Tab-separated table of C-alpha atoms and ligand atoms in Angstrom:
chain	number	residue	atom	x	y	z
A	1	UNK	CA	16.617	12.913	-26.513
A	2	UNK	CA	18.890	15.540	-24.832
A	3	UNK	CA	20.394	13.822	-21.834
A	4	UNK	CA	19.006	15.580	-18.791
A	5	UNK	CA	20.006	13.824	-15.775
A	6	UNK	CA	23.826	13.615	-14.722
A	7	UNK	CA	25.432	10.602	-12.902
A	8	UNK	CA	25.454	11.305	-9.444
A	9	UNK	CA	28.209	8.725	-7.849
A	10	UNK	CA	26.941	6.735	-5.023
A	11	UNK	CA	28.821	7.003	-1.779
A	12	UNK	CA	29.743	5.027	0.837
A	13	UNK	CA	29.182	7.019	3.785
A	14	UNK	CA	25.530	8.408	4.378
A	15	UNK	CA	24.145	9.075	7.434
A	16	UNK	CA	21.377	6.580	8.780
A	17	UNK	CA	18.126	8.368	8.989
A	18	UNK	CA	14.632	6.884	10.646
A	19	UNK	CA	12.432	6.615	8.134
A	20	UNK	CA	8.849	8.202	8.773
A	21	UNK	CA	7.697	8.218	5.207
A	22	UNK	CA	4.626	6.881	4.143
A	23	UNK	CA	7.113	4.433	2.768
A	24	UNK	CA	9.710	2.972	2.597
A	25	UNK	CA	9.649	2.845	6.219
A	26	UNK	CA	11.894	1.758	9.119
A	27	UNK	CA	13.171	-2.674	8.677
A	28	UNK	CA	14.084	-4.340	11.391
A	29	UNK	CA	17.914	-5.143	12.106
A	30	UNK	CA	17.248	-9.066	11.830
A	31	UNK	CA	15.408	-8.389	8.467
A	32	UNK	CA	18.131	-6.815	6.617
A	33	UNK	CA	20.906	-9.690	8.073
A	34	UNK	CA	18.296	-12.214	6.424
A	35	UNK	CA	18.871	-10.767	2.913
A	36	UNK	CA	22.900	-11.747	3.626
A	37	UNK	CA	22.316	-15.822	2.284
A	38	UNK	CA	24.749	-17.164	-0.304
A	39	UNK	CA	22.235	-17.446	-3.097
A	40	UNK	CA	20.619	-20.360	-3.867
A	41	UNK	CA	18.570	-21.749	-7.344
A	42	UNK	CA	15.084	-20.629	-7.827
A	43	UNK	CA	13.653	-24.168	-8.528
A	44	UNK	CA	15.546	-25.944	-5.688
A	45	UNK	CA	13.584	-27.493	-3.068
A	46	UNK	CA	14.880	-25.043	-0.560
A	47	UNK	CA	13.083	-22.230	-2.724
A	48	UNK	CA	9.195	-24.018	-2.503
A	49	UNK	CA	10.514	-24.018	1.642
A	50	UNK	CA	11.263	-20.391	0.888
A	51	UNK	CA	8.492	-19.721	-1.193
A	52	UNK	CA	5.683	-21.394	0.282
A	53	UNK	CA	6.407	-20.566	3.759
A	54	UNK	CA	6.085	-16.861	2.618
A	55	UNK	CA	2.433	-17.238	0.747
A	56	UNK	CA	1.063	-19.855	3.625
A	57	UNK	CA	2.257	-17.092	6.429
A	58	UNK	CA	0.675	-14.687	4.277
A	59	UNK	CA	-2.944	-15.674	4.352
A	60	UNK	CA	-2.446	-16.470	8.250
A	61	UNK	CA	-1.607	-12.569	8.966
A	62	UNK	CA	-4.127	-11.397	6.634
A	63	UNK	CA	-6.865	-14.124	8.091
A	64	UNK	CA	-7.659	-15.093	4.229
A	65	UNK	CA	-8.414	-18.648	2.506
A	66	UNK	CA	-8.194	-16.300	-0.861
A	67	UNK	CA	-5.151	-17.200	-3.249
A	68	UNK	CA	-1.792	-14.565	-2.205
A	69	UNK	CA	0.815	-14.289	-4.826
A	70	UNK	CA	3.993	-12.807	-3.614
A	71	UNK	CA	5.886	-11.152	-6.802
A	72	UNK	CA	9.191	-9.295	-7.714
A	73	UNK	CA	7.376	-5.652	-8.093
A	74	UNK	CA	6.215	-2.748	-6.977
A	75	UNK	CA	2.720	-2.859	-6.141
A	76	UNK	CA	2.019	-1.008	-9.077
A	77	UNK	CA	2.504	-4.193	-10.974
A	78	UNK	CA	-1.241	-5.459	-9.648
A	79	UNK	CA	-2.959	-1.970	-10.637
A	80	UNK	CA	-1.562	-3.391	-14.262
A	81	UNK	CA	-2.133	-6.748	-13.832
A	82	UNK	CA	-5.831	-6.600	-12.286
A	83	UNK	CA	-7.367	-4.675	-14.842
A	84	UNK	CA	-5.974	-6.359	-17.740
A	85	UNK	CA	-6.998	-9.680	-16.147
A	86	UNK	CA	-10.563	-8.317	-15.303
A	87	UNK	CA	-11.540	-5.597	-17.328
A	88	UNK	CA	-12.665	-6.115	-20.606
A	89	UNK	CA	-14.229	-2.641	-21.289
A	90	UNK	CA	-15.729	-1.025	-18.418
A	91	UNK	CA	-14.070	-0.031	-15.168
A	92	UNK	CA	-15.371	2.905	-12.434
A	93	UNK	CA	-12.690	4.815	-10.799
A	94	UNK	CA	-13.945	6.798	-7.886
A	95	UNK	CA	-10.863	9.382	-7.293
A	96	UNK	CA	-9.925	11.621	-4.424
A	97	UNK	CA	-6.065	11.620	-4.420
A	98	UNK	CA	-2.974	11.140	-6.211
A	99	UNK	CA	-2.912	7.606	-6.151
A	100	UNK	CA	-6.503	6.826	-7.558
A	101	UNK	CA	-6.051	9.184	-10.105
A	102	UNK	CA	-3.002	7.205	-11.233
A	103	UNK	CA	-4.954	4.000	-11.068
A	104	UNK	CA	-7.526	5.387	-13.747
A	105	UNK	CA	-4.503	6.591	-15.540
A	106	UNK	CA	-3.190	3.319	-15.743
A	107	UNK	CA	-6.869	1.795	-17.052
A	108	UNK	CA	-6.616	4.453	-19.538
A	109	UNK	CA	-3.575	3.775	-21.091
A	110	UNK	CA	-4.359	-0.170	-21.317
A	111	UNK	CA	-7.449	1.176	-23.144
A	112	UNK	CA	-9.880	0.556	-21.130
A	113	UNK	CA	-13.352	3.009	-20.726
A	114	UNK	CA	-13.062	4.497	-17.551
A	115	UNK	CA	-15.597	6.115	-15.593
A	116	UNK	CA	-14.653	8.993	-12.825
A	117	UNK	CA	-16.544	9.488	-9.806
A	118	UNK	CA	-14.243	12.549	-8.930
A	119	UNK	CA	-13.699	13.962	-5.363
A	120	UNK	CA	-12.359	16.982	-3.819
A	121	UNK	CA	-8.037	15.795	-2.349
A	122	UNK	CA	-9.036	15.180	0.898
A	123	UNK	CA	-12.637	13.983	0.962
A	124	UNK	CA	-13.452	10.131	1.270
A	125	UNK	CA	-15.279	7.931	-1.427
A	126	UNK	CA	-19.370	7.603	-0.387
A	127	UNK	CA	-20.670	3.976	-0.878
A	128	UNK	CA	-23.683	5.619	-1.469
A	129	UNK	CA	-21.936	7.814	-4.701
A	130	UNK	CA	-20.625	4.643	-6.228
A	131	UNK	CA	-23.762	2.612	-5.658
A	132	UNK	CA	-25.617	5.701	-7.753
A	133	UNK	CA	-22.523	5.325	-10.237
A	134	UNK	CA	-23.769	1.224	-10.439
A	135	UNK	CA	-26.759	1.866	-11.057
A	136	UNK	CA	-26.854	4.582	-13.939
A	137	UNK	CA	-24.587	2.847	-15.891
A	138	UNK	CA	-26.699	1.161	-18.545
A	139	UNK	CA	-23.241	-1.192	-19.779
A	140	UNK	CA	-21.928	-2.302	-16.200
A	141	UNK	CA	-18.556	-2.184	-14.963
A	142	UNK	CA	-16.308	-4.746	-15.263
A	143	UNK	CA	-14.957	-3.485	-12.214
A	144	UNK	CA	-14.560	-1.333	-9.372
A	145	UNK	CA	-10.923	0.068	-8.705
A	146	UNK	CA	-10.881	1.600	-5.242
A	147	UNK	CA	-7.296	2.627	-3.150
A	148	UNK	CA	-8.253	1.956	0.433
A	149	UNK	CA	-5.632	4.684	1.853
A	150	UNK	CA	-4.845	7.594	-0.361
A	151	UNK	CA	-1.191	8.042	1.203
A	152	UNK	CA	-1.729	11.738	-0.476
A	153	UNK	CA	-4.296	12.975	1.658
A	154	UNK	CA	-4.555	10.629	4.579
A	155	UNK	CA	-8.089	9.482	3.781
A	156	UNK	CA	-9.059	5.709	4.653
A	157	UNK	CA	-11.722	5.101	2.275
A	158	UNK	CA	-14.496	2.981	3.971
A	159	UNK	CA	-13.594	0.179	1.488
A	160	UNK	CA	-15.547	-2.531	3.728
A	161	UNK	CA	-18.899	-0.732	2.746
A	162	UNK	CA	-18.051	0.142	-1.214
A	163	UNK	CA	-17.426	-3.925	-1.361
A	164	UNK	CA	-20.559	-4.471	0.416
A	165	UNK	CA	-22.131	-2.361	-2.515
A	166	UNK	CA	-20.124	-3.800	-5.212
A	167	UNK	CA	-21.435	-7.238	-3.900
A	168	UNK	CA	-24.972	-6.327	-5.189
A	169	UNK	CA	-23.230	-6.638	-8.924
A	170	UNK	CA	-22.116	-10.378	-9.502
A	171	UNK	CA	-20.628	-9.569	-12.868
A	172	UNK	CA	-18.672	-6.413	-11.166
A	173	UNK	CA	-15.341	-7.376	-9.692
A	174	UNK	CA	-14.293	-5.461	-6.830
A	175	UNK	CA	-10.488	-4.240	-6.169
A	176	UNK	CA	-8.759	-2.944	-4.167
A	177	UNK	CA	-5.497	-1.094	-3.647
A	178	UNK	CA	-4.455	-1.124	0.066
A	179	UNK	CA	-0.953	0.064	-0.444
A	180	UNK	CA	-0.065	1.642	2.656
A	181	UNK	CA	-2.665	-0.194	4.730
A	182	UNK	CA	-2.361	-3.404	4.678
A	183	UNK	CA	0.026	-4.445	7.643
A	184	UNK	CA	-1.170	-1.360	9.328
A	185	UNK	CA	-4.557	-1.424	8.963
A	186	UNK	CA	-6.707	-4.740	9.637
A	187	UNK	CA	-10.080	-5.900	6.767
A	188	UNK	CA	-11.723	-8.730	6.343
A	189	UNK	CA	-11.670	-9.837	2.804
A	190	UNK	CA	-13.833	-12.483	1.921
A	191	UNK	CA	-16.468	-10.704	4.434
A	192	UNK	CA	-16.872	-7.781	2.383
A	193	UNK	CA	-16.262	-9.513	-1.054
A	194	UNK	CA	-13.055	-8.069	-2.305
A	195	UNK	CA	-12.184	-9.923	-5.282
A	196	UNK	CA	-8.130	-8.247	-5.526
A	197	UNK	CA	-6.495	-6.667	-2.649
A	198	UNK	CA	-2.809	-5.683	-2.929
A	199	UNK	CA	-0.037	-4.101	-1.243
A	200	UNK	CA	3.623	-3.284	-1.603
A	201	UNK	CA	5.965	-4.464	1.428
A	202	UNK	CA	7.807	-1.448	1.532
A	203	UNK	CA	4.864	0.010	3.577
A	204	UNK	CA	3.357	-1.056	6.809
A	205	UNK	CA	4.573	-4.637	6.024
A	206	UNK	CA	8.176	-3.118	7.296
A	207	UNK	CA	10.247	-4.751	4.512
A	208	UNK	CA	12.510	-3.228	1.783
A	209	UNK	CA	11.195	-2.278	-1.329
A	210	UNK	CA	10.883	-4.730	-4.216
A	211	UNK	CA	7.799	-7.466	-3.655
A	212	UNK	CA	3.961	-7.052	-4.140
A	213	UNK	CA	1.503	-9.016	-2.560
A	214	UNK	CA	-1.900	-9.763	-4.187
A	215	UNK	CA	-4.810	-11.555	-2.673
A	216	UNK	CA	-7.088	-12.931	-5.007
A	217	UNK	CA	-10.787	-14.470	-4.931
A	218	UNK	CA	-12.099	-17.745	-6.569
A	219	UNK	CA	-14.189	-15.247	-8.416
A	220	UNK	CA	-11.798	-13.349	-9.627
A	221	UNK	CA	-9.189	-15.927	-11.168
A	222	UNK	CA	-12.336	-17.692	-12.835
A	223	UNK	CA	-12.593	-14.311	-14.650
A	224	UNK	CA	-9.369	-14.207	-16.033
A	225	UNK	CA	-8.877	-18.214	-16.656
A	226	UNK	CA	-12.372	-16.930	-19.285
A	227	UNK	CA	-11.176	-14.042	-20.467
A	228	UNK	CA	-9.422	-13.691	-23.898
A	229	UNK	CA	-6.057	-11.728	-23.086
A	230	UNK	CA	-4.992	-10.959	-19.692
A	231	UNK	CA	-1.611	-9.699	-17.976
A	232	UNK	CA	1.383	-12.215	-19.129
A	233	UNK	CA	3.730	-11.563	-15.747
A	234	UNK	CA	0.920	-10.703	-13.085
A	235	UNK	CA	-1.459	-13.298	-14.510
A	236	UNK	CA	-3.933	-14.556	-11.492
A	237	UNK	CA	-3.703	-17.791	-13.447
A	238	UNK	CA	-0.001	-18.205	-14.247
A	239	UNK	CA	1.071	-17.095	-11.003
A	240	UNK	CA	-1.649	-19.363	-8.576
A	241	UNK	CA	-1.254	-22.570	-11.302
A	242	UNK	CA	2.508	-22.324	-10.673
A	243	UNK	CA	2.096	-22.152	-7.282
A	244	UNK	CA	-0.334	-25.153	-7.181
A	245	UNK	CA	2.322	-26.998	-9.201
A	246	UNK	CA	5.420	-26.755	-8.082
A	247	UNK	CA	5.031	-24.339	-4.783
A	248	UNK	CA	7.243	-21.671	-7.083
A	249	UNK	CA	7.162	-18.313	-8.306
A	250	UNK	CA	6.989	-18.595	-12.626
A	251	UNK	CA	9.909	-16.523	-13.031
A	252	UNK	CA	12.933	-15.687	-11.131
A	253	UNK	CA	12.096	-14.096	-7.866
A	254	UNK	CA	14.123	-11.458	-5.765
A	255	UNK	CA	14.989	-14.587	-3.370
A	256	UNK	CA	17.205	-11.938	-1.068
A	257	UNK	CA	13.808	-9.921	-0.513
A	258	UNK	CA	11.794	-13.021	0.259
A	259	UNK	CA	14.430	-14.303	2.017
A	260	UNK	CA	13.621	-10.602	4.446
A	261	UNK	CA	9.826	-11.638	4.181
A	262	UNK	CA	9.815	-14.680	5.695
A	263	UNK	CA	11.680	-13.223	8.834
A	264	UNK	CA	9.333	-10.110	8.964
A	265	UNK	CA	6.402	-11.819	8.650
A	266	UNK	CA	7.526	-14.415	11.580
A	267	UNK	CA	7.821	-11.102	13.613
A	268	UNK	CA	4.459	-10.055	12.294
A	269	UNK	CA	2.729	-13.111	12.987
A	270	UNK	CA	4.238	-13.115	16.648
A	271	UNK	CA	2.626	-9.842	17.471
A	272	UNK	CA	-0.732	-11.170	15.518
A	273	UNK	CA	-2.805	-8.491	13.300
A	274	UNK	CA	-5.125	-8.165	16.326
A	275	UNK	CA	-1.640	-6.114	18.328
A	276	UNK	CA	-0.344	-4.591	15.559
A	277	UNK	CA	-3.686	-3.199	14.345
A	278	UNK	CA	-4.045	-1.514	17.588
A	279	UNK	CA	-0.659	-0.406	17.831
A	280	UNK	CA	-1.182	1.409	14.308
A	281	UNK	CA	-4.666	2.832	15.986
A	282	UNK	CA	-2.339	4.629	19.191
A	283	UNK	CA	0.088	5.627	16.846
A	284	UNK	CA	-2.675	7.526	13.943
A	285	UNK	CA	-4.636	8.613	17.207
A	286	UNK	CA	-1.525	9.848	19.026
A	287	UNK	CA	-0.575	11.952	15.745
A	288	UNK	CA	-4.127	13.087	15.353
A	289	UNK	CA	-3.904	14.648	18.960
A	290	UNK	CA	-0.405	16.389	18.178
A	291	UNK	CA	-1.927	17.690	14.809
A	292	UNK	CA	-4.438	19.263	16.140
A	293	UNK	CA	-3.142	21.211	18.946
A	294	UNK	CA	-0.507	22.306	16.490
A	295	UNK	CA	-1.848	22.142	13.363
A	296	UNK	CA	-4.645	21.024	11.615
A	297	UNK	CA	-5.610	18.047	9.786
A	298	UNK	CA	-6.469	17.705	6.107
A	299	UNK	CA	-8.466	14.705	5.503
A	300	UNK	CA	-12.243	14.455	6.060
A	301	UNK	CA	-13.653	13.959	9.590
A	302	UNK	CA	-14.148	10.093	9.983
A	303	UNK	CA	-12.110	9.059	7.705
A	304	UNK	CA	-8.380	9.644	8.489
A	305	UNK	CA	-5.680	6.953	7.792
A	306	UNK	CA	-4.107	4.837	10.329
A	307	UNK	CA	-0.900	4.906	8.842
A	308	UNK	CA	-0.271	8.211	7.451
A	309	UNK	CA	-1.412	11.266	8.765
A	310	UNK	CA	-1.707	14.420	6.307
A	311	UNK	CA	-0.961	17.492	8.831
A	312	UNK	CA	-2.783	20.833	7.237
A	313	UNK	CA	0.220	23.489	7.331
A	314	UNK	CA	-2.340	26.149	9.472
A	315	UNK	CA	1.080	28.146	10.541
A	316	UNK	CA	2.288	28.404	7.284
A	317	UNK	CA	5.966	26.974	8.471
A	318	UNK	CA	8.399	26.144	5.809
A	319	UNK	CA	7.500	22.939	5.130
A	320	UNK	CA	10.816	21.622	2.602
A	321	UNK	CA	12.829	23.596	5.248
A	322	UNK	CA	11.676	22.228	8.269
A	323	UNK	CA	11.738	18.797	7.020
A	324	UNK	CA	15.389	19.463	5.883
A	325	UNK	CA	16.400	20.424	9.321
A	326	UNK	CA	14.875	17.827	11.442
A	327	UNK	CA	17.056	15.683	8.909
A	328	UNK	CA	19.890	16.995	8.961
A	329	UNK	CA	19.789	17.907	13.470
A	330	UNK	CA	17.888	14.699	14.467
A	331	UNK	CA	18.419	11.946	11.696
A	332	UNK	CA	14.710	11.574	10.997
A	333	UNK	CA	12.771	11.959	7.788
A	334	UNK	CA	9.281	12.429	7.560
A	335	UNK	CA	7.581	13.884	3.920
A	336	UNK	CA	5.922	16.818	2.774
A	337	UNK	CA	2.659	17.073	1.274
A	338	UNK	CA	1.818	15.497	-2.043
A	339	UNK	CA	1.739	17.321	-5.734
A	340	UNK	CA	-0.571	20.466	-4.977
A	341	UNK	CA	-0.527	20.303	-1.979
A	342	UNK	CA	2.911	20.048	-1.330
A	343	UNK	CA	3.455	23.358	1.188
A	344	UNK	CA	-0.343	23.258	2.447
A	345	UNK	CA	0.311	19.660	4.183
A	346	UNK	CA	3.201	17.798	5.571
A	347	UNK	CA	2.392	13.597	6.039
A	348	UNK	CA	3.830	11.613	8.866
A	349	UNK	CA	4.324	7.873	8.307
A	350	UNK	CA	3.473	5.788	11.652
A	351	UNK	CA	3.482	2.431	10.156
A	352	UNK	CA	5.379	-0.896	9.878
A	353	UNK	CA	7.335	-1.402	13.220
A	354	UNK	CA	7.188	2.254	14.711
A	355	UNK	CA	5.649	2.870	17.759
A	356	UNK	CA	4.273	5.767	20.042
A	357	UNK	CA	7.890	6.201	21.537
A	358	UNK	CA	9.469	6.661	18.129
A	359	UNK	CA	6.349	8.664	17.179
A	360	UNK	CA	7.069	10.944	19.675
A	361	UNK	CA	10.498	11.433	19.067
A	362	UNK	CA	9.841	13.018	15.429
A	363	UNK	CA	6.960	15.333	17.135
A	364	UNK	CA	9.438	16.530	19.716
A	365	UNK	CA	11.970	17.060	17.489
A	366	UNK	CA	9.550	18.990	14.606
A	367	UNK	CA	8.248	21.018	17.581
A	368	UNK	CA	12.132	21.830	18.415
A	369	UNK	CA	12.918	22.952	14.695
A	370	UNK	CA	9.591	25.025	14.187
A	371	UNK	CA	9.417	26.452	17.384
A	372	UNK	CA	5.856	25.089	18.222
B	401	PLP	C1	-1.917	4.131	-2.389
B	401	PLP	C2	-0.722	3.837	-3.243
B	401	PLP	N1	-0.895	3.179	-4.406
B	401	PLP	C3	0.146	2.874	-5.201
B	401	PLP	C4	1.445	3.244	-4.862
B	401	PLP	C5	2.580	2.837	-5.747
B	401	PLP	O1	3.248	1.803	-5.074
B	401	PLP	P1	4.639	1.230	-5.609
B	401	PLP	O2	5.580	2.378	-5.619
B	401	PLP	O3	5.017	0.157	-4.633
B	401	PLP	O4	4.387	0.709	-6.972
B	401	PLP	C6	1.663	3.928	-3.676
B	401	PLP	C7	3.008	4.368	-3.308
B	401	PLP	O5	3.214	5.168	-2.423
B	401	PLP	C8	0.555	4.225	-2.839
B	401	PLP	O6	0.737	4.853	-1.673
């Protein structure tokens, strides 16, 4: 191969900029000091303290009794590791984004048979489309991949009904990617029978980048303790047995990162999902507002995110510029739009530990650089 990309040395000396990306987003002061411990074994007693503490805190925020593995990843990891571990043949991928279109992607290249229901960027997925889907398929689907916020368009898909739907088909496991949400963006699991639910921390979580977080059904690890082959690293049963056993992740985790868990989810648990849920709803509804009198906004009426909002570009500003200049004036980043639609939207992250103050701040200073 014909070397394309040049080392570009890493400095010491750039600026600090708040982060309003749909992540990574903004980490607490007191989060980053925690990663500063002298480093310790992974199968010393002080790492089941570690590593239970994290898991246990876990299913407290997110108000589950499901099984939550916390592993070194991205949360890509658990699009991998929850359709080899479910899916033997047949899986239906509703798409109306960037990301779901990567998670049939990744079903395709494991070799799976994978069914489309495809959308318009910007609309939501119906229940009522992928209870149709259900039942004209004369094989069944294994399961049901849905992403719960498409962080390229701003949609919130009304996951909490699809699971009520998928609930109908015993033998079709439901799951869920709620990158971006979860954190941010409060459902009950076991109420609307989501077998796999996962998220990276790098989102509204608030940590840095580098753990994924997968809740898991009864139902669902069954299924892969009976199926024939199933993901080695992200395997429900490898990763929940070692837990049981020993309170420990199977291989070496990133103990610096969960080391920066357990102190953000202390924090997260203090303000209670309850708080932080409706601080996420100000902060969506509070962009919403701005977008409209200034803009417009992309996603489908009903369904917009309450993490990221996807602002349509109606003025036609320079999107890569403006972005570039709030940077480089005001020390704040926020993201343009996604693939396509790249100069037609511009997304605003309000997640993690933000807040309408903060919000605010970017607004003023975007309506500063475009001259709104
Ligand atoms: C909805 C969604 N799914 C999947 C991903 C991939 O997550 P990661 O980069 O943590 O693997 C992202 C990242 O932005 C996302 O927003």
């Amino acid at each position: 191969m014909v070397p394309v990309t040049k080392k570009r040395e890493y400095k010491d000396d750039y600026p600090d900029k708040t982060l309003y990306l749909p992540g990574p987003t903004e980490v607490r002061a007191d989060v980053i000091e925690a990663m500063c411990e002298p480093m310790f074994g992974h199968r010393m007693d002080r790492m089941t303290d570690l590593y239970t503490t994290i898991v246990e805190d876990t299913k407290e925020f997110l108000g589950t009794d499901n099984d939550v593995i916390v592993l070194s990843a991205s949360g890509t990891e658990f699009w991998e590791a929850s359709t080899l571990n479910l899916v033997d043949e047949n899986v239906l991928c509703p798409t109306s984004g960037s990301f779901s279109e990567r998670q049939a992607n990744v079903a395709e290249r494991l070799g799976k048979d994978v069914d489309r229901i495809e959308y318009e960027w910007g609309k939501a997925i119906k229940p009522e489309d992928v209870r149709e889907a259900l039942e004209a398929s004369e094989t069944g689907y294994d399961a049901v991949t849905v992403v719960m916020n498409e962080t390229s368009t701003g949609v919130r898909n009304p996951i909490e009904k699809i699971g009520d739907v998928v609930a109908e088909y015993p033998d079709t496991y439901f799951v869920v990617d709620a990158i971006s949400a979860l954190g941010g963006d409060y459902v009950d699991i076991e109420a609307h029978d989501i077998d796999v639910i996962f998220t990276s921390v790098q989102k509204a979580f608030a940590m840095p980048p580098g753990l994924a977080v997968c809740v898991v059904s009864d139902d669902a690890y069954e299924r892969e303790v009976g199926k024939e082959s199933a993901s080695w690293y992200g395997g429900f049963q490898r990763c929940l047995d070692y837990y049981d056993r020993k309170g420990q992740t199977h291989s070496t985790p990133a103990i610096p990162l969960m080391l920066a868990y357990r102190k953000q989810m202390k924090h997260m648990l203090e303000e209670g999902h309850d708080a932080r849920d409706r601080r996420h709803r100000e902060m969506a509804e509070y962009t919403r507002e701005w977008a409209r009198e200034h803009f417009g906004l992309f996603p489908e009426e009903g369904y917009r995110s309450r993490t990221v909002s996807c602002i349509e570009n109606t003025r036609g500003i320079d999107v890569a510029e403006t972005i570039e200049t709030v940077s480089e004036e005001y020390d704040m980043v926020f993201s343009n739009g996604y693939g396509d639609i790249s100069e037609k939207t511009f997304r605003i992250g309000h997640m993690g530990e933000h807040d309408l103050e903060s919000i605010r701040a970017l607004t003023d200073a975007i309506e500063d650089v475009a001259d709104l």
